[in-house]
XYZ file of C-alpha atoms in Angstrom:
436
model
C 4.877 -49.106 32.132
C 4.302 -49.139 36.463
C 5.447 -45.613 37.650
C 8.104 -45.712 40.783
C 5.238 -44.819 42.909
C 2.807 -47.732 41.653
C 5.733 -50.015 42.363
C 5.978 -48.492 45.917
C 2.211 -49.073 46.345
C 2.136 -52.574 44.863
C 5.532 -54.146 45.327
C 7.663 -52.827 48.083
C 10.383 -55.661 47.870
C 10.922 -54.153 44.060
C 10.897 -50.778 44.837
C 13.853 -51.717 47.694
C 15.456 -53.624 45.070
C 15.248 -50.851 42.541
C 16.376 -48.285 45.380
C 19.175 -50.458 46.671
C 20.731 -51.132 43.073
C 20.640 -47.376 42.169
C 22.208 -46.251 45.732
C 24.979 -48.943 45.347
C 26.304 -47.062 42.172
C 25.433 -43.409 43.435
C 27.952 -43.449 46.745
C 26.610 -41.082 49.478
C 27.120 -37.572 49.603
C 30.474 -36.522 51.538
C 29.157 -36.651 55.364
C 31.324 -33.962 56.548
C 30.729 -31.231 53.910
C 30.099 -28.042 55.812
C 32.640 -28.861 58.825
C 35.659 -26.799 59.029
C 38.830 -28.716 60.476
C 41.768 -26.951 61.463
C 45.112 -29.127 60.919
C 48.146 -28.286 63.158
C 50.085 -31.654 62.583
C 52.963 -32.584 60.972
C 54.456 -35.530 59.595
C 52.081 -39.096 59.275
C 49.883 -39.847 62.409
C 47.933 -36.144 62.592
C 48.379 -35.620 58.787
C 46.894 -39.454 58.043
C 43.924 -38.573 60.501
C 43.130 -35.345 58.669
C 43.319 -36.651 55.569
C 40.733 -39.265 56.397
C 38.266 -36.098 57.519
C 38.914 -34.287 54.282
C 38.213 -37.535 52.194
C 34.794 -37.307 53.842
C 34.140 -33.686 53.085
C 35.376 -31.542 55.407
C 36.998 -28.289 54.749
C 40.502 -29.058 55.986
C 42.983 -26.304 56.376
C 46.500 -27.405 56.881
C 48.527 -24.839 58.950
C 52.169 -24.854 58.398
C 55.348 -23.417 59.359
C 56.304 -20.209 56.706
C 59.702 -20.992 55.383
C 59.694 -24.790 55.707
C 56.103 -26.032 56.174
C 55.504 -29.757 57.383
C 58.676 -31.655 58.084
C 57.658 -34.086 55.376
C 57.862 -31.680 52.714
C 62.048 -32.103 52.802
C 62.060 -35.552 52.832
C 63.415 -36.232 49.558
C 63.952 -38.132 47.320
C 61.686 -39.742 46.157
C 59.870 -36.665 44.907
C 57.585 -35.174 42.257
C 59.513 -32.692 40.122
C 57.991 -28.872 39.138
C 56.673 -28.324 35.754
C 57.934 -25.412 34.071
C 54.668 -23.884 33.910
C 54.121 -24.146 38.068
C 52.500 -21.053 39.630
C 54.378 -18.045 40.158
C 54.329 -18.003 43.857
C 55.431 -21.667 43.898
C 58.907 -21.408 42.073
C 60.876 -21.184 45.000
C 59.627 -24.134 46.517
C 61.596 -27.372 46.304
C 60.108 -30.430 44.444
C 56.865 -32.280 45.957
C 58.211 -34.819 48.433
C 56.731 -37.988 47.593
C 55.978 -38.496 51.541
C 54.271 -35.868 51.737
C 52.143 -36.298 48.809
C 51.047 -39.589 50.439
C 48.658 -38.430 53.277
C 47.799 -34.523 52.370
C 45.156 -35.069 49.603
C 42.100 -33.171 49.695
C 43.367 -30.283 51.928
C 44.581 -26.505 51.721
C 47.532 -25.535 52.775
C 48.243 -22.021 54.427
C 51.463 -20.750 56.078
C 51.429 -18.534 59.359
C 53.897 -17.796 62.352
C 51.660 -18.143 64.986
C 54.461 -16.777 67.296
C 53.840 -13.151 66.259
C 50.718 -11.612 67.784
C 49.335 -10.693 64.313
C 49.371 -14.680 63.160
C 48.217 -15.737 66.451
C 44.879 -13.375 65.842
C 44.844 -14.890 62.574
C 44.523 -18.323 64.519
C 42.100 -17.337 66.996
C 39.894 -16.453 63.819
C 40.287 -19.521 62.266
C 39.383 -21.368 65.941
C 35.934 -19.576 65.947
C 35.103 -20.576 62.515
C 36.441 -24.249 63.122
C 34.299 -27.578 64.379
C 37.326 -29.341 64.721
C 41.265 -28.612 65.743
C 43.865 -31.538 65.120
C 47.378 -31.028 66.732
C 50.356 -33.066 67.091
C 52.428 -30.770 69.239
C 54.285 -32.308 72.680
C 52.018 -32.074 75.901
C 51.458 -28.222 77.032
C 53.416 -26.661 73.917
C 50.261 -24.911 72.212
C 48.860 -23.516 75.644
C 52.300 -21.782 75.894
C 51.488 -20.457 72.391
C 47.948 -19.085 73.058
C 46.160 -22.029 71.277
C 45.631 -24.961 74.223
C 42.420 -26.495 74.818
C 41.429 -24.109 77.440
C 42.579 -21.267 75.275
C 40.512 -22.245 72.196
C 37.307 -23.644 73.921
C 37.176 -20.133 75.497
C 36.879 -19.091 71.940
C 34.601 -21.752 70.567
C 33.098 -23.986 73.093
C 31.670 -26.438 70.587
C 35.168 -26.905 69.077
C 36.273 -30.638 68.991
C 40.272 -30.585 70.292
C 41.944 -33.332 69.347
C 45.371 -33.814 70.872
C 47.985 -36.578 69.373
C 50.850 -37.015 71.229
C 53.695 -39.410 72.112
C 52.504 -40.808 75.613
C 49.425 -38.771 76.569
C 48.727 -35.672 78.549
C 49.428 -37.406 81.655
C 52.316 -39.436 83.659
C 55.831 -39.006 83.726
C 56.341 -39.641 80.092
C 53.751 -36.703 79.074
C 56.288 -34.133 78.059
C 58.456 -36.674 75.907
C 58.406 -36.482 72.172
C 56.903 -39.377 70.261
C 58.374 -41.131 67.421
C 56.876 -44.125 65.948
C 60.103 -46.336 66.123
C 60.554 -45.580 69.635
C 57.117 -46.376 70.674
C 57.233 -49.573 68.798
C 60.504 -50.221 70.853
C 59.351 -49.404 74.103
C 55.611 -51.000 73.896
C 56.880 -54.650 72.792
C 56.490 -54.228 69.136
C 60.017 -54.768 67.947
C 60.623 -57.156 70.849
C 57.896 -59.744 68.650
C 58.866 -58.428 65.346
C 61.938 -60.265 63.288
C 63.411 -63.533 63.044
C 63.886 -65.866 66.473
C 67.766 -65.744 66.343
C 68.042 -62.151 65.098
C 68.058 -58.534 66.683
C 64.644 -57.074 66.898
C 63.280 -55.359 63.907
C 60.997 -52.697 63.042
C 57.915 -53.001 60.933
C 58.564 -51.836 57.251
C 55.809 -48.959 57.549
C 55.268 -46.579 60.671
C 52.108 -48.835 61.495
C 52.295 -47.295 64.974
C 51.655 -43.684 63.565
C 49.147 -45.005 61.088
C 47.228 -46.537 63.892
C 47.078 -43.483 65.823
C 45.484 -41.501 63.271
C 43.141 -43.964 62.696
C 42.453 -44.250 66.577
C 41.973 -39.994 66.333
C 39.737 -39.966 63.279
C 37.093 -42.401 65.041
C 37.546 -40.573 68.424
C 36.821 -37.012 66.217
C 33.721 -38.826 64.406
C 32.347 -40.025 68.239
C 32.911 -36.411 69.393
C 31.168 -34.760 66.771
C 28.142 -37.042 67.594
C 28.648 -36.144 71.246
C 28.688 -32.515 70.020
C 24.950 -33.466 68.605
C 23.599 -34.664 71.718
C 25.398 -32.081 74.396
C 26.326 -29.147 72.157
C 29.604 -28.760 73.796
C 33.175 -29.521 72.536
C 35.392 -32.512 73.519
C 39.196 -32.284 74.203
C 40.420 -35.850 72.909
C 43.772 -37.282 74.364
C 45.091 -39.893 71.568
C 48.738 -41.108 71.771
C 51.048 -43.675 70.329
C 52.049 -45.218 73.159
C 48.506 -46.543 74.237
C 47.274 -47.232 70.794
C 50.436 -49.276 70.210
C 49.644 -51.297 73.491
C 46.148 -51.724 72.381
C 47.421 -52.990 69.139
C 49.436 -56.141 70.377
C 45.838 -57.578 70.932
C 46.448 -61.261 71.890
C 50.007 -60.862 72.735
C 48.798 -58.641 75.430
C 45.870 -60.767 76.335
C 48.364 -63.710 76.350
C 50.577 -61.817 78.965
C 47.860 -60.609 81.040
C 45.807 -63.470 81.274
C 48.641 -66.328 81.888
C 51.895 -64.148 82.286
C 53.453 -65.650 79.306
C 55.948 -63.391 77.553
C 56.343 -63.147 74.011
C 58.860 -63.631 71.446
C 59.932 -63.154 68.265
C 58.842 -65.930 65.493
C 59.501 -63.973 62.269
C 56.560 -64.405 59.947
C 55.580 -67.713 61.664
C 52.381 -67.904 64.342
C 53.450 -69.034 67.927
C 50.261 -71.339 68.415
C 49.730 -72.151 64.900
C 51.551 -74.519 62.368
C 52.142 -74.443 59.384
C 51.362 -70.242 59.314
C 54.666 -68.518 58.184
C 56.446 -67.637 54.765
C 58.431 -70.705 52.983
C 60.637 -70.361 50.184
C 60.018 -71.821 46.626
C 62.096 -72.029 43.854
C 61.999 -68.588 43.003
C 61.166 -66.689 45.708
C 58.298 -66.617 48.874
C 54.953 -67.663 49.596
C 52.949 -67.329 52.695
C 50.831 -70.083 53.844
C 48.527 -70.287 56.565
C 46.762 -73.659 57.243
C 44.968 -72.443 60.089
C 42.913 -75.810 61.116
C 43.568 -79.925 60.721
C 41.074 -79.728 57.505
C 43.010 -77.216 55.792
C 46.329 -79.048 56.654
C 44.859 -81.972 55.486
C 43.856 -80.669 51.899
C 46.942 -78.447 51.598
C 49.215 -82.037 51.905
C 46.818 -83.957 49.878
C 46.063 -81.672 47.276
C 49.111 -79.025 47.246
C 52.230 -81.024 48.254
C 50.694 -84.561 47.178
C 51.814 -86.037 50.552
C 48.310 -87.194 51.986
C 50.134 -89.651 54.922
C 51.496 -86.504 55.999
C 48.433 -85.339 57.825
C 48.148 -88.970 59.136
C 51.537 -88.805 61.008
C 51.071 -88.759 64.614
C 53.742 -85.565 64.647
C 51.366 -83.422 62.749
C 48.032 -84.990 63.119
C 46.551 -82.101 65.048
C 48.114 -78.625 65.506
C 49.035 -78.940 68.882
C 51.498 -81.815 67.475
C 52.441 -79.575 64.646
C 53.326 -76.996 67.309
C 55.312 -79.366 69.222
C 57.178 -80.515 65.818
C 57.418 -77.170 64.251
C 60.727 -77.444 62.636
C 60.751 -81.001 61.593
C 57.118 -80.230 59.743
C 58.505 -76.650 58.160
C 61.702 -78.591 56.563
C 59.316 -81.182 54.825
C 57.388 -78.373 53.251
C 60.046 -76.700 52.448
C 61.705 -79.427 50.849
C 59.084 -79.672 48.421
C 58.158 -76.070 47.646
C 61.509 -75.401 46.779
C 60.852 -78.093 43.989
C 58.672 -75.463 41.952
C 58.398 -71.953 41.231
C 55.926 -69.417 43.320
C 53.529 -69.135 40.256
C 53.205 -73.067 40.246
C 52.033 -73.191 44.043
C 49.941 -70.445 43.617
C 47.703 -72.122 40.944
C 47.739 -75.393 43.112
C 46.212 -73.540 45.821
C 43.423 -72.379 43.460
C 39.895 -73.162 45.031
C 40.940 -74.759 48.025
C 39.899 -72.042 50.578
C 43.551 -72.453 52.321
C 44.899 -68.965 52.767
C 48.145 -68.260 50.764
C 49.605 -65.650 48.957
C 53.329 -64.484 46.842
C 55.255 -61.905 48.911
C 55.016 -59.331 46.366
C 57.032 -56.445 45.720
C 55.716 -52.763 45.458
C 55.494 -53.077 41.965
C 53.789 -56.174 41.779
C 51.400 -54.995 44.617
C 50.000 -51.962 42.267
C 50.048 -54.834 39.181
C 48.094 -57.183 41.294
C 44.175 -57.815 39.337
C 42.867 -57.011 42.402
C 44.262 -53.793 42.834
C 43.337 -52.852 39.262
C 39.748 -53.872 39.721
C 39.434 -52.113 42.607
C 40.732 -49.019 41.834
C 43.186 -48.287 44.528
C 45.273 -45.606 42.458
C 43.791 -42.529 41.196
C 45.858 -39.873 39.216
C 45.357 -36.187 40.171
C 46.436 -33.026 38.404
C 48.878 -31.126 40.765
C 49.425 -27.625 40.133
C 53.004 -27.508 40.121
C 53.770 -31.422 39.119
C 51.131 -32.111 36.128
C 49.653 -35.461 36.867
C 50.708 -37.753 39.902
C 49.649 -41.061 40.778
C 48.044 -41.512 44.502
C 46.717 -44.311 46.618
C 42.956 -43.443 46.996
C 40.583 -43.745 49.811
C 39.890 -47.676 50.455
C 36.437 -47.318 51.614
C 33.477 -47.907 49.381
C 29.965 -46.261 49.967
C 27.033 -47.738 48.362
C 29.588 -49.213 45.596
C 31.219 -45.698 45.101
C 34.599 -44.275 47.072
C 34.999 -40.698 48.128
C 36.299 -38.372 45.412
C 39.689 -36.930 45.591
C 38.452 -33.338 45.250
C 41.894 -31.600 45.555
C 45.707 -32.540 45.167
C 48.108 -32.420 47.934
C 48.701 -28.217 48.488
C 51.955 -26.861 47.733
C 53.468 -24.820 50.803
C 50.506 -21.898 51.115
C 48.989 -22.693 48.058
C 45.732 -21.434 49.723
C 47.026 -18.526 52.667
C 45.450 -15.806 50.075
C 42.530 -17.719 49.825
C 41.717 -18.679 53.286
C 42.788 -15.164 54.960
C 40.171 -13.488 52.181
C 37.368 -15.705 53.502
C 38.473 -14.438 57.231
C 38.117 -10.869 55.881
C 41.418 -9.821 55.135
C 41.615 -7.699 52.076
C 44.624 -7.914 49.573
C 46.532 -5.059 51.338
C 46.303 -6.557 54.613
C 47.335 -9.772 53.390
C 50.156 -7.932 51.095
C 51.591 -6.547 54.682
C 51.458 -9.656 56.394
C 53.842 -11.455 53.773
C 56.060 -8.669 54.024
C 56.156 -8.919 57.797
C 56.406 -12.939 57.618
C 53.755 -13.209 59.620
C 52.269 -15.598 56.694
């Protein structure tokens, strides 16, 4: 048998093929392993950002308030109930909030009162050892506490300092608190969300927070690359307000280019018909016939009404948009004659975008969700086995591991302080003073 070395010499294409298949099964090493992230964030935008960094191998130390911790720890129910065998230092804690568990995997938790001099000293020691600090306090707040950008940069000039706020570090609203639903209202998202003849509606999940976390994560990765080139740290200013305006994408462009004001269309598309949710005999079905070819196939095969695509009112997209109401009624009259499952089978192999409106249970039972392994089970130190949504990205065919379950409050305080050089007696004293 030829060795790999021989294959490399005589058959480079075969060698690349073998290496590619091997890599596809092996994933990649955690790219941020060895980097330390100081996480001073709460709720969703910040924690989702730092969780992504933790997924990639960073040592994320989540710093929490001593008695209550992250706000979302108290957002119950739903919750995971502790076992009788939970650790002794956690018996006084409330059940683990499902909300908190969603965005804090792979992190360590410490509690520090950094309003006290001793607590601030702990934080400064952590800053000196960290590669990244992420915070989501109101603009300027941490600077009054000795943990602003200038303070931390003075301690560690290579630190990446990411500030996540509602409105940014400058401008008349810089001191205002930022809440996802309020930002969605101010930036036009609620104006375009909901049915045309109904009041504005919020999106079913805090999408502005999630998007801001993603932008912050990307900015941190870019800043780490910048530091490799310059040797210097970066102050990142990312906020919900600008994130959501950027998230308006084509709606924003319609206004800027042509002065076109947007309106609510429910699930429908303002420029494409049919492209919306339709009623069926037992539920709802999303259909997106985005071009004339797809519409013709939809009429011929799904609806079994071939003449519909030849009707001058519906023969091209411009005409269909003009005669939207008539066409929607015709389609829905047909679809309500049978159940969703029947129509889904009709779409098989046609190449027309479609999908049933699944509830959450149906989403996790979806065969694609099972095939892709979207759910991971981890052993929580207080609650035993719990299920979480895992990392959604694969690298060479393998996802990053969930190395740690979401931590209980202060789970790693003694561990981290020991790494900073504190003795067990000093840690005991700090606990007695409620510094940690």
